[in-house]
Amino acid sequence: MGAKLPDAATAHSGAQHHSGEAHGTVGGYITGFILSAILTVIPFWLVMSGALADTALTALAVAALGALQIVVHMVYFLQMNGRSEAGWTLSAFIFTVIIIAIAVVGSVWVMHHLDVNMMPMTHEDARTLP
Amino acid sequence: MTKVSSTSGLAGEAPVFFLTETDEDHGHHETGTNLGFWIYLMSDCLIFASLFAVHAVVGRNYAGGPAPVDLFDLNIILLSTTALLISSITYGFSVIAMQSGKQQGTLGWLAATGVFGLIFLGLSLYEFYHLIHIGATPQVSAFLSSFFALVGTHALHVAFGIVWLVVLLVQIKQRGLIEANQRRVLCLSMFWHFLDLVWIVVFSFVYLIGVL
């Protein structure tokens, strides 16, 4: 890290096109593409063939593979790391993840709780609401 | 954070200045545009998060109407997912071509990205047309309302991404790979990869888990 400071002037001329976000290589993109393709095909195959008898297990597998694919995309395509923009990119991202978790988990939790505690209502009741 | 503490002692300069210098080192011609655009993307994330939350809550409320298993053709979704994934990698190649100063390569890969983006958009529109045609319109059930809102918002993003891409093609054609254009290419790169990332969540939760 410290060595960067004196080198900064020379590095600038050499790394003119190295701009904040992307330092991608062809190999990196192809790795990401292959991993993504695999992680796309598996959940589609699981659902379309019904390989797992248990629905809940299939849903869990699809969610897990989706989460994994998101990480692959962040690393290989968005090239996220702790260094870009002095870490601000990552901080903003973590903040967003926390907000999303609160919004999504909170909504599901609260609404499920509400649903469970509501008086049961048949379709007929619902239709004849005042 | 560690960077500031480890280098400020070594360089003996005011840490305030060093932070900006780090930014320069990473993005020579950037003045925070990348970070600003990233923060816009994060706010866009929140829009999608709220739409996903709505879908998670009402996604199973069919009101006697059709359920996902009656409506969705997973083959088409697999096709559009593939198109979007390919468009992500062609965009990556475009950025690489740009970074080695090849204008023709940049334009070519950008155009390829646009074509695959259009394939994705066409398949989305076909699906919407098909659903509306068979009477599965947004007003039928809470599930369909949230489905159209969520997938429609994503499709709109892709549509605007394609508009941006075409404008960028013209700008690069006219002015070459100047600094401003390079910055734009990198911003659209983030936008495009971000849309692909959102699509992962859409096909996993709305389509695949939906039809289970």
GROMACS .gro file of C-alpha atoms in nm:
model
  342
    1MET     CA    1   0.000   0.000   0.000
    2GLY     CA    2   0.266   0.249   0.106
    3ALA     CA    3   0.466   0.188  -0.209
    4LYS     CA    4   0.182   0.320  -0.416
    5LEU     CA    5   0.237   0.675  -0.309
    6PRO     CA    6   0.572   0.747  -0.474
    7ASP     CA    7   0.470   0.538  -0.775
    8ALA     CA    8   0.148   0.724  -0.826
    9ALA     CA    9   0.282   0.957  -1.091
   10THR     CA   10   0.429   0.683  -1.308
   11ALA     CA   11   0.136   0.454  -1.250
   12HIS     CA   12  -0.096   0.718  -1.386
   13SER     CA   13   0.059   0.727  -1.728
   14GLY     CA   14   0.071   0.351  -1.748
   15ALA     CA   15  -0.271   0.280  -1.612
   16GLN     CA   16  -0.455   0.552  -1.795
   17HIS     CA   17  -0.744   0.327  -1.882
   18HIS     CA   18  -0.760   0.149  -1.549
   19SER     CA   19  -1.061   0.315  -1.410
   20GLY     CA   20  -1.212   0.262  -1.066
   21GLU     CA   21  -1.448  -0.018  -1.137
   22ALA     CA   22  -1.326  -0.261  -1.396
   23HIS     CA   23  -0.997  -0.443  -1.402
   24GLY     CA   24  -1.150  -0.742  -1.574
   25THR     CA   25  -0.970  -0.998  -1.781
   26VAL     CA   26  -1.107  -1.224  -2.052
   27GLY     CA   27  -1.034  -1.524  -1.833
   28GLY     CA   28  -1.219  -1.372  -1.540
   29TYR     CA   29  -1.529  -1.307  -1.749
   30ILE     CA   30  -1.523  -1.655  -1.899
   31THR     CA   31  -1.484  -1.814  -1.555
   32GLY     CA   32  -1.777  -1.610  -1.431
   33PHE     CA   33  -1.983  -1.700  -1.736
   34ILE     CA   34  -1.921  -2.075  -1.700
   35LEU     CA   35  -1.994  -2.070  -1.327
   36SER     CA   36  -2.310  -1.867  -1.389
   37ALA     CA   37  -2.426  -2.100  -1.665
   38ILE     CA   38  -2.384  -2.402  -1.438
   39LEU     CA   39  -2.560  -2.225  -1.152
   40THR     CA   40  -2.846  -2.134  -1.388
   41VAL     CA   41  -2.890  -2.475  -1.545
   42ILE     CA   42  -2.898  -2.670  -1.216
   43PRO     CA   43  -3.199  -2.490  -1.060
   44PHE     CA   44  -3.393  -2.498  -1.390
   45TRP     CA   45  -3.320  -2.868  -1.421
   46LEU     CA   46  -3.421  -2.930  -1.059
   47VAL     CA   47  -3.757  -2.762  -1.110
   48MET     CA   48  -3.833  -2.879  -1.462
   49SER     CA   49  -3.746  -3.245  -1.405
   50GLY     CA   50  -3.871  -3.259  -1.047
   51ALA     CA   51  -3.555  -3.441  -0.948
   52LEU     CA   52  -3.611  -3.372  -0.579
   53ALA     CA   53  -3.938  -3.515  -0.458
   54ASP     CA   54  -3.965  -3.267  -0.173
   55THR     CA   55  -4.094  -2.925  -0.284
   56ALA     CA   56  -3.951  -2.740   0.015
   57LEU     CA   57  -3.610  -2.895  -0.047
   58THR     CA   58  -3.620  -2.792  -0.414
   59ALA     CA   59  -3.713  -2.435  -0.317
   60LEU     CA   60  -3.426  -2.425  -0.071
   61ALA     CA   61  -3.183  -2.555  -0.333
   62VAL     CA   62  -3.302  -2.299  -0.589
   63ALA     CA   63  -3.262  -2.017  -0.337
   64ALA     CA   64  -2.916  -2.134  -0.234
   65LEU     CA   65  -2.795  -2.169  -0.594
   66GLY     CA   66  -2.940  -1.825  -0.673
   67ALA     CA   67  -2.752  -1.671  -0.382
   68LEU     CA   68  -2.433  -1.840  -0.500
   69GLN     CA   69  -2.483  -1.708  -0.851
   70ILE     CA   70  -2.529  -1.356  -0.717
   71VAL     CA   71  -2.191  -1.384  -0.547
   72VAL     CA   72  -2.035  -1.511  -0.871
   73HIS     CA   73  -2.178  -1.213  -1.057
   74MET     CA   74  -2.055  -0.967  -0.797
   75VAL     CA   75  -1.703  -1.107  -0.802
   76TYR     CA   76  -1.652  -1.180  -1.173
   77PHE     CA   77  -1.881  -0.933  -1.350
   78LEU     CA   78  -1.924  -0.637  -1.117
   79GLN     CA   79  -1.568  -0.689  -0.990
   80MET     CA   80  -1.657  -0.588  -0.640
   81ASN     CA   81  -1.387  -0.587  -0.379
   82GLY     CA   82  -1.298  -0.402  -0.064
   83ARG     CA   83  -1.052  -0.174  -0.240
   84SER     CA   84  -1.249   0.008  -0.510
   85GLU     CA   85  -1.323   0.371  -0.422
   86ALA     CA   86  -1.134   0.324  -0.095
   87GLY     CA   87  -1.394   0.076   0.030
   88TRP     CA   88  -1.695   0.303  -0.018
   89THR     CA   89  -1.843   0.074  -0.281
   90LEU     CA   90  -1.845  -0.213  -0.039
   91SER     CA   91  -1.975  -0.002   0.250
   92ALA     CA   92  -2.265   0.125   0.039
   93PHE     CA   93  -2.338  -0.231  -0.068
   94ILE     CA   94  -2.337  -0.370   0.285
   95PHE     CA   95  -2.564  -0.087   0.398
   96THR     CA   96  -2.804  -0.171   0.114
   97VAL     CA   97  -2.803  -0.540   0.202
   98ILE     CA   98  -2.895  -0.456   0.561
   99ILE     CA   99  -3.183  -0.232   0.449
  100ILE     CA  100  -3.306  -0.496   0.206
  101ALA     CA  101  -3.291  -0.764   0.474
  102ILE     CA  102  -3.493  -0.546   0.712
  103ALA     CA  103  -3.751  -0.458   0.445
  104VAL     CA  104  -3.798  -0.806   0.298
  105VAL     CA  105  -3.766  -1.021   0.610
  106GLY     CA  106  -3.965  -0.767   0.811
  107SER     CA  107  -4.249  -0.754   0.557
  108VAL     CA  108  -4.273  -1.130   0.529
  109TRP     CA  109  -4.260  -1.173   0.904
  110VAL     CA  110  -4.516  -0.907   0.989
  111MET     CA  111  -4.759  -1.007   0.717
  112HIS     CA  112  -4.732  -1.375   0.799
  113HIS     CA  113  -4.794  -1.298   1.164
  114LEU     CA  114  -5.097  -1.091   1.067
  115ASP     CA  115  -5.225  -1.364   0.840
  116VAL     CA  116  -5.197  -1.630   1.108
  117ASN     CA  117  -5.381  -1.417   1.363
  118MET     CA  118  -5.664  -1.307   1.137
  119MET     CA  119  -6.006  -1.467   1.168
  120PRO     CA  120  -6.040  -1.731   0.902
  121MET     CA  121  -6.245  -1.614   0.605
  122THR     CA  122  -6.400  -1.825   0.334
  123HIS     CA  123  -6.428  -1.716  -0.027
  124GLU     CA  124  -6.798  -1.655   0.027
  125ASP     CA  125  -6.727  -1.422   0.318
  126ALA     CA  126  -6.474  -1.234   0.113
  127ARG     CA  127  -6.719  -1.182  -0.171
  128THR     CA  128  -6.996  -1.052   0.052
  129LEU     CA  129  -6.781  -0.803   0.237
  130PRO     CA  130  -6.963  -0.474   0.302
  131MET     CA  131  -1.020   0.231   0.668
  132THR     CA  132  -0.700   0.037   0.724
  133LYS     CA  133  -0.550   0.206   0.424
  134VAL     CA  134  -0.579   0.548   0.584
  135SER     CA  135  -0.417   0.448   0.908
  136SER     CA  136  -0.137   0.243   0.753
  137THR     CA  137  -0.027   0.501   0.500
  138SER     CA  138  -0.086   0.831   0.670
  139GLY     CA  139   0.199   0.756   0.909
  140LEU     CA  140   0.428   0.647   0.632
  141ALA     CA  141   0.370   0.933   0.397
  142GLY     CA  142   0.354   1.198   0.666
  143GLU     CA  143   0.083   1.384   0.479
  144ALA     CA  144  -0.260   1.491   0.584
  145PRO     CA  145  -0.486   1.186   0.562
  146VAL     CA  146  -0.757   1.399   0.411
  147PHE     CA  147  -0.551   1.451   0.098
  148PHE     CA  148  -0.444   1.093   0.077
  149LEU     CA  149  -0.799   0.967   0.050
  150THR     CA  150  -0.859   1.171  -0.262
  151GLU     CA  151  -0.525   1.058  -0.395
  152THR     CA  152  -0.627   0.694  -0.351
  153ASP     CA  153  -0.935   0.769  -0.554
  154GLU     CA  154  -0.723   0.917  -0.826
  155ASP     CA  155  -0.496   0.621  -0.823
  156HIS     CA  156  -0.787   0.389  -0.879
  157GLY     CA  157  -0.978   0.597  -1.127
  158HIS     CA  158  -0.744   0.846  -1.283
  159HIS     CA  159  -1.010   1.047  -1.462
  160GLU     CA  160  -1.287   0.980  -1.214
  161THR     CA  161  -1.431   1.241  -0.989
  162GLY     CA  162  -1.659   1.014  -0.794
  163THR     CA  163  -1.884   0.930  -1.088
  164ASN     CA  164  -1.834   0.559  -1.042
  165LEU     CA  165  -1.916   0.578  -0.674
  166GLY     CA  166  -2.214   0.804  -0.738
  167PHE     CA  167  -2.348   0.569  -0.998
  168TRP     CA  168  -2.295   0.278  -0.764
  169ILE     CA  169  -2.501   0.454  -0.499
  170TYR     CA  170  -2.775   0.510  -0.758
  171LEU     CA  171  -2.766   0.134  -0.827
  172MET     CA  172  -2.797   0.063  -0.457
  173SER     CA  173  -3.105   0.286  -0.441
  174ASP     CA  174  -3.240   0.097  -0.741
  175CYS     CA  175  -3.178  -0.218  -0.539
  176LEU     CA  176  -3.417  -0.080  -0.278
  177ILE     CA  177  -3.690  -0.033  -0.540
  178PHE     CA  178  -3.651  -0.395  -0.643
  179ALA     CA  179  -3.631  -0.506  -0.280
  180SER     CA  180  -3.967  -0.347  -0.204
  181LEU     CA  181  -4.121  -0.507  -0.513
  182PHE     CA  182  -3.977  -0.843  -0.409
  183ALA     CA  183  -4.113  -0.794  -0.058
  184VAL     CA  184  -4.459  -0.728  -0.202
  185HIS     CA  185  -4.432  -1.036  -0.419
  186ALA     CA  186  -4.317  -1.244  -0.123
  187VAL     CA  187  -4.625  -1.132   0.072
  188VAL     CA  188  -4.898  -1.155  -0.194
  189GLY     CA  189  -4.731  -1.390  -0.445
  190ARG     CA  190  -4.955  -1.679  -0.342
  191ASN     CA  191  -5.283  -1.489  -0.340
  192TYR     CA  192  -5.444  -1.606  -0.664
  193ALA     CA  193  -5.803  -1.496  -0.582
  194GLY     CA  194  -5.931  -1.799  -0.771
  195GLY     CA  195  -5.731  -1.694  -1.078
  196PRO     CA  196  -5.444  -1.874  -1.247
  197ALA     CA  197  -5.135  -1.980  -1.051
  198PRO     CA  198  -4.774  -1.961  -1.176
  199VAL     CA  199  -4.773  -2.327  -1.273
  200ASP     CA  200  -5.062  -2.257  -1.515
  201LEU     CA  201  -4.897  -1.952  -1.666
  202PHE     CA  202  -4.521  -1.974  -1.692
  203ASP     CA  203  -4.334  -2.157  -1.964
  204LEU     CA  204  -3.995  -2.229  -1.807
  205ASN     CA  205  -3.837  -2.299  -2.146
  206ILE     CA  206  -3.889  -1.937  -2.246
  207ILE     CA  207  -3.754  -1.818  -1.912
  208LEU     CA  208  -3.446  -2.035  -1.956
  209LEU     CA  209  -3.398  -1.887  -2.303
  210SER     CA  210  -3.428  -1.527  -2.183
  211THR     CA  211  -3.201  -1.600  -1.887
  212THR     CA  212  -2.940  -1.735  -2.127
  213ALA     CA  213  -2.973  -1.429  -2.351
  214LEU     CA  214  -2.919  -1.195  -2.056
  215LEU     CA  215  -2.624  -1.397  -1.928
  216ILE     CA  216  -2.458  -1.392  -2.272
  217SER     CA  217  -2.519  -1.017  -2.294
  218SER     CA  218  -2.336  -0.978  -1.963
  219ILE     CA  219  -2.023  -1.149  -2.092
  220THR     CA  220  -2.030  -0.966  -2.427
  221TYR     CA  221  -2.045  -0.641  -2.230
  222GLY     CA  222  -1.742  -0.760  -2.034
  223PHE     CA  223  -1.554  -0.815  -2.359
  224SER     CA  224  -1.655  -0.468  -2.472
  225VAL     CA  225  -1.500  -0.317  -2.157
  226ILE     CA  226  -1.183  -0.519  -2.212
  227ALA     CA  227  -1.163  -0.402  -2.574
  228MET     CA  228  -1.211  -0.044  -2.455
  229GLN     CA  229  -0.936  -0.076  -2.198
  230SER     CA  230  -0.692  -0.186  -2.465
  231GLY     CA  231  -0.802   0.107  -2.680
  232LYS     CA  232  -0.977  -0.088  -2.955
  233GLN     CA  233  -1.267   0.123  -3.074
  234GLN     CA  234  -1.402  -0.125  -3.329
  235GLY     CA  235  -1.395  -0.408  -3.075
  236THR     CA  236  -1.574  -0.194  -2.820
  237LEU     CA  237  -1.845  -0.101  -3.067
  238GLY     CA  238  -1.884  -0.458  -3.191
  239TRP     CA  239  -1.919  -0.613  -2.847
  240LEU     CA  240  -2.152  -0.332  -2.739
  241ALA     CA  241  -2.371  -0.399  -3.040
  242ALA     CA  242  -2.372  -0.772  -2.957
  243THR     CA  243  -2.481  -0.686  -2.604
  244GLY     CA  244  -2.762  -0.477  -2.746
  245VAL     CA  245  -2.878  -0.764  -2.967
  246PHE     CA  246  -2.893  -1.009  -2.676
  247GLY     CA  247  -3.062  -0.744  -2.464
  248LEU     CA  248  -3.323  -0.704  -2.736
  249ILE     CA  249  -3.376  -1.081  -2.746
  250PHE     CA  250  -3.437  -1.076  -2.371
  251LEU     CA  251  -3.673  -0.781  -2.401
  252GLY     CA  252  -3.858  -0.941  -2.690
  253LEU     CA  253  -3.912  -1.261  -2.491
  254SER     CA  254  -4.035  -1.059  -2.192
  255LEU     CA  255  -4.279  -0.865  -2.407
  256TYR     CA  256  -4.395  -1.185  -2.574
  257GLU     CA  257  -4.463  -1.333  -2.231
  258PHE     CA  258  -4.659  -1.027  -2.121
  259TYR     CA  259  -4.856  -1.029  -2.446
  260HIS     CA  260  -4.930  -1.399  -2.403
  261LEU     CA  261  -5.044  -1.355  -2.042
  262ILE     CA  262  -5.270  -1.062  -2.122
  263HIS     CA  263  -5.401  -1.247  -2.426
  264ILE     CA  264  -5.515  -1.544  -2.215
  265GLY     CA  265  -5.676  -1.312  -1.964
  266ALA     CA  266  -5.409  -1.316  -1.691
  267THR     CA  267  -5.404  -0.938  -1.657
  268PRO     CA  268  -5.266  -0.746  -1.357
  269GLN     CA  269  -5.614  -0.679  -1.217
  270VAL     CA  270  -5.703  -1.049  -1.187
  271SER     CA  271  -5.523  -1.121  -0.861
  272ALA     CA  272  -5.271  -0.982  -0.614
  273PHE     CA  273  -5.020  -1.233  -0.746
  274LEU     CA  274  -5.053  -1.104  -1.103
  275SER     CA  275  -5.043  -0.739  -0.992
  276SER     CA  276  -4.716  -0.786  -0.810
  277PHE     CA  277  -4.581  -1.008  -1.088
  278PHE     CA  278  -4.641  -0.745  -1.356
  279ALA     CA  279  -4.506  -0.468  -1.134
  280LEU     CA  280  -4.187  -0.658  -1.054
  281VAL     CA  281  -4.104  -0.815  -1.389
  282GLY     CA  282  -4.230  -0.506  -1.572
  283THR     CA  283  -3.996  -0.282  -1.373
  284HIS     CA  284  -3.706  -0.508  -1.462
  285ALA     CA  285  -3.802  -0.512  -1.830
  286LEU     CA  286  -3.828  -0.131  -1.826
  287HIS     CA  287  -3.476  -0.113  -1.683
  288VAL     CA  288  -3.348  -0.335  -1.963
  289ALA     CA  289  -3.532  -0.121  -2.220
  290PHE     CA  290  -3.371   0.198  -2.088
  291GLY     CA  291  -3.037   0.020  -2.075
  292ILE     CA  292  -3.070  -0.055  -2.446
  293VAL     CA  293  -3.160   0.308  -2.521
  294TRP     CA  294  -2.851   0.417  -2.327
  295LEU     CA  295  -2.644   0.158  -2.515
  296VAL     CA  296  -2.755   0.289  -2.855
  297VAL     CA  297  -2.679   0.647  -2.750
  298LEU     CA  298  -2.337   0.530  -2.634
  299LEU     CA  299  -2.271   0.361  -2.969
  300VAL     CA  300  -2.339   0.689  -3.146
  301GLN     CA  301  -2.124   0.885  -2.901
  302ILE     CA  302  -1.829   0.650  -2.940
  303LYS     CA  303  -1.872   0.652  -3.316
  304GLN     CA  304  -1.865   1.032  -3.321
  305ARG     CA  305  -1.603   1.113  -3.061
  306GLY     CA  306  -1.402   0.795  -3.017
  307LEU     CA  307  -1.293   0.647  -2.687
  308ILE     CA  308  -1.249   0.976  -2.508
  309GLU     CA  309  -1.242   0.987  -2.130
  310ALA     CA  310  -1.608   1.084  -2.100
  311ASN     CA  311  -1.712   0.793  -2.320
  312GLN     CA  312  -1.496   0.550  -2.125
  313ARG     CA  313  -1.664   0.666  -1.808
  314ARG     CA  314  -2.006   0.614  -1.966
  315VAL     CA  315  -1.914   0.266  -2.085
  316LEU     CA  316  -1.808   0.172  -1.732
  317CYS     CA  317  -2.127   0.313  -1.578
  318LEU     CA  318  -2.346   0.124  -1.824
  319SER     CA  319  -2.135  -0.183  -1.749
  320MET     CA  320  -2.231  -0.162  -1.383
  321PHE     CA  321  -2.594  -0.099  -1.478
  322TRP     CA  322  -2.604  -0.394  -1.715
  323HIS     CA  323  -2.441  -0.644  -1.480
  324PHE     CA  324  -2.669  -0.518  -1.204
  325LEU     CA  325  -2.976  -0.592  -1.416
  326ASP     CA  326  -2.851  -0.943  -1.478
  327LEU     CA  327  -2.803  -0.982  -1.103
  328VAL     CA  328  -3.159  -0.870  -1.032
  329TRP     CA  329  -3.281  -1.114  -1.296
  330ILE     CA  330  -3.119  -1.401  -1.103
  331VAL     CA  331  -3.344  -1.320  -0.809
  332VAL     CA  332  -3.645  -1.285  -1.041
  333PHE     CA  333  -3.607  -1.621  -1.212
  334SER     CA  334  -3.519  -1.799  -0.887
  335PHE     CA  335  -3.799  -1.665  -0.672
  336VAL     CA  336  -4.076  -1.559  -0.907
  337TYR     CA  337  -4.053  -1.828  -1.173
  338LEU     CA  338  -3.876  -2.136  -1.036
  339ILE     CA  339  -4.002  -2.127  -0.678
  340GLY     CA  340  -4.332  -1.987  -0.806
  341VAL     CA  341  -4.416  -2.291  -1.016
  342LEU     CA  342  -4.325  -2.541  -0.745
   0.00000   0.00000   0.00000
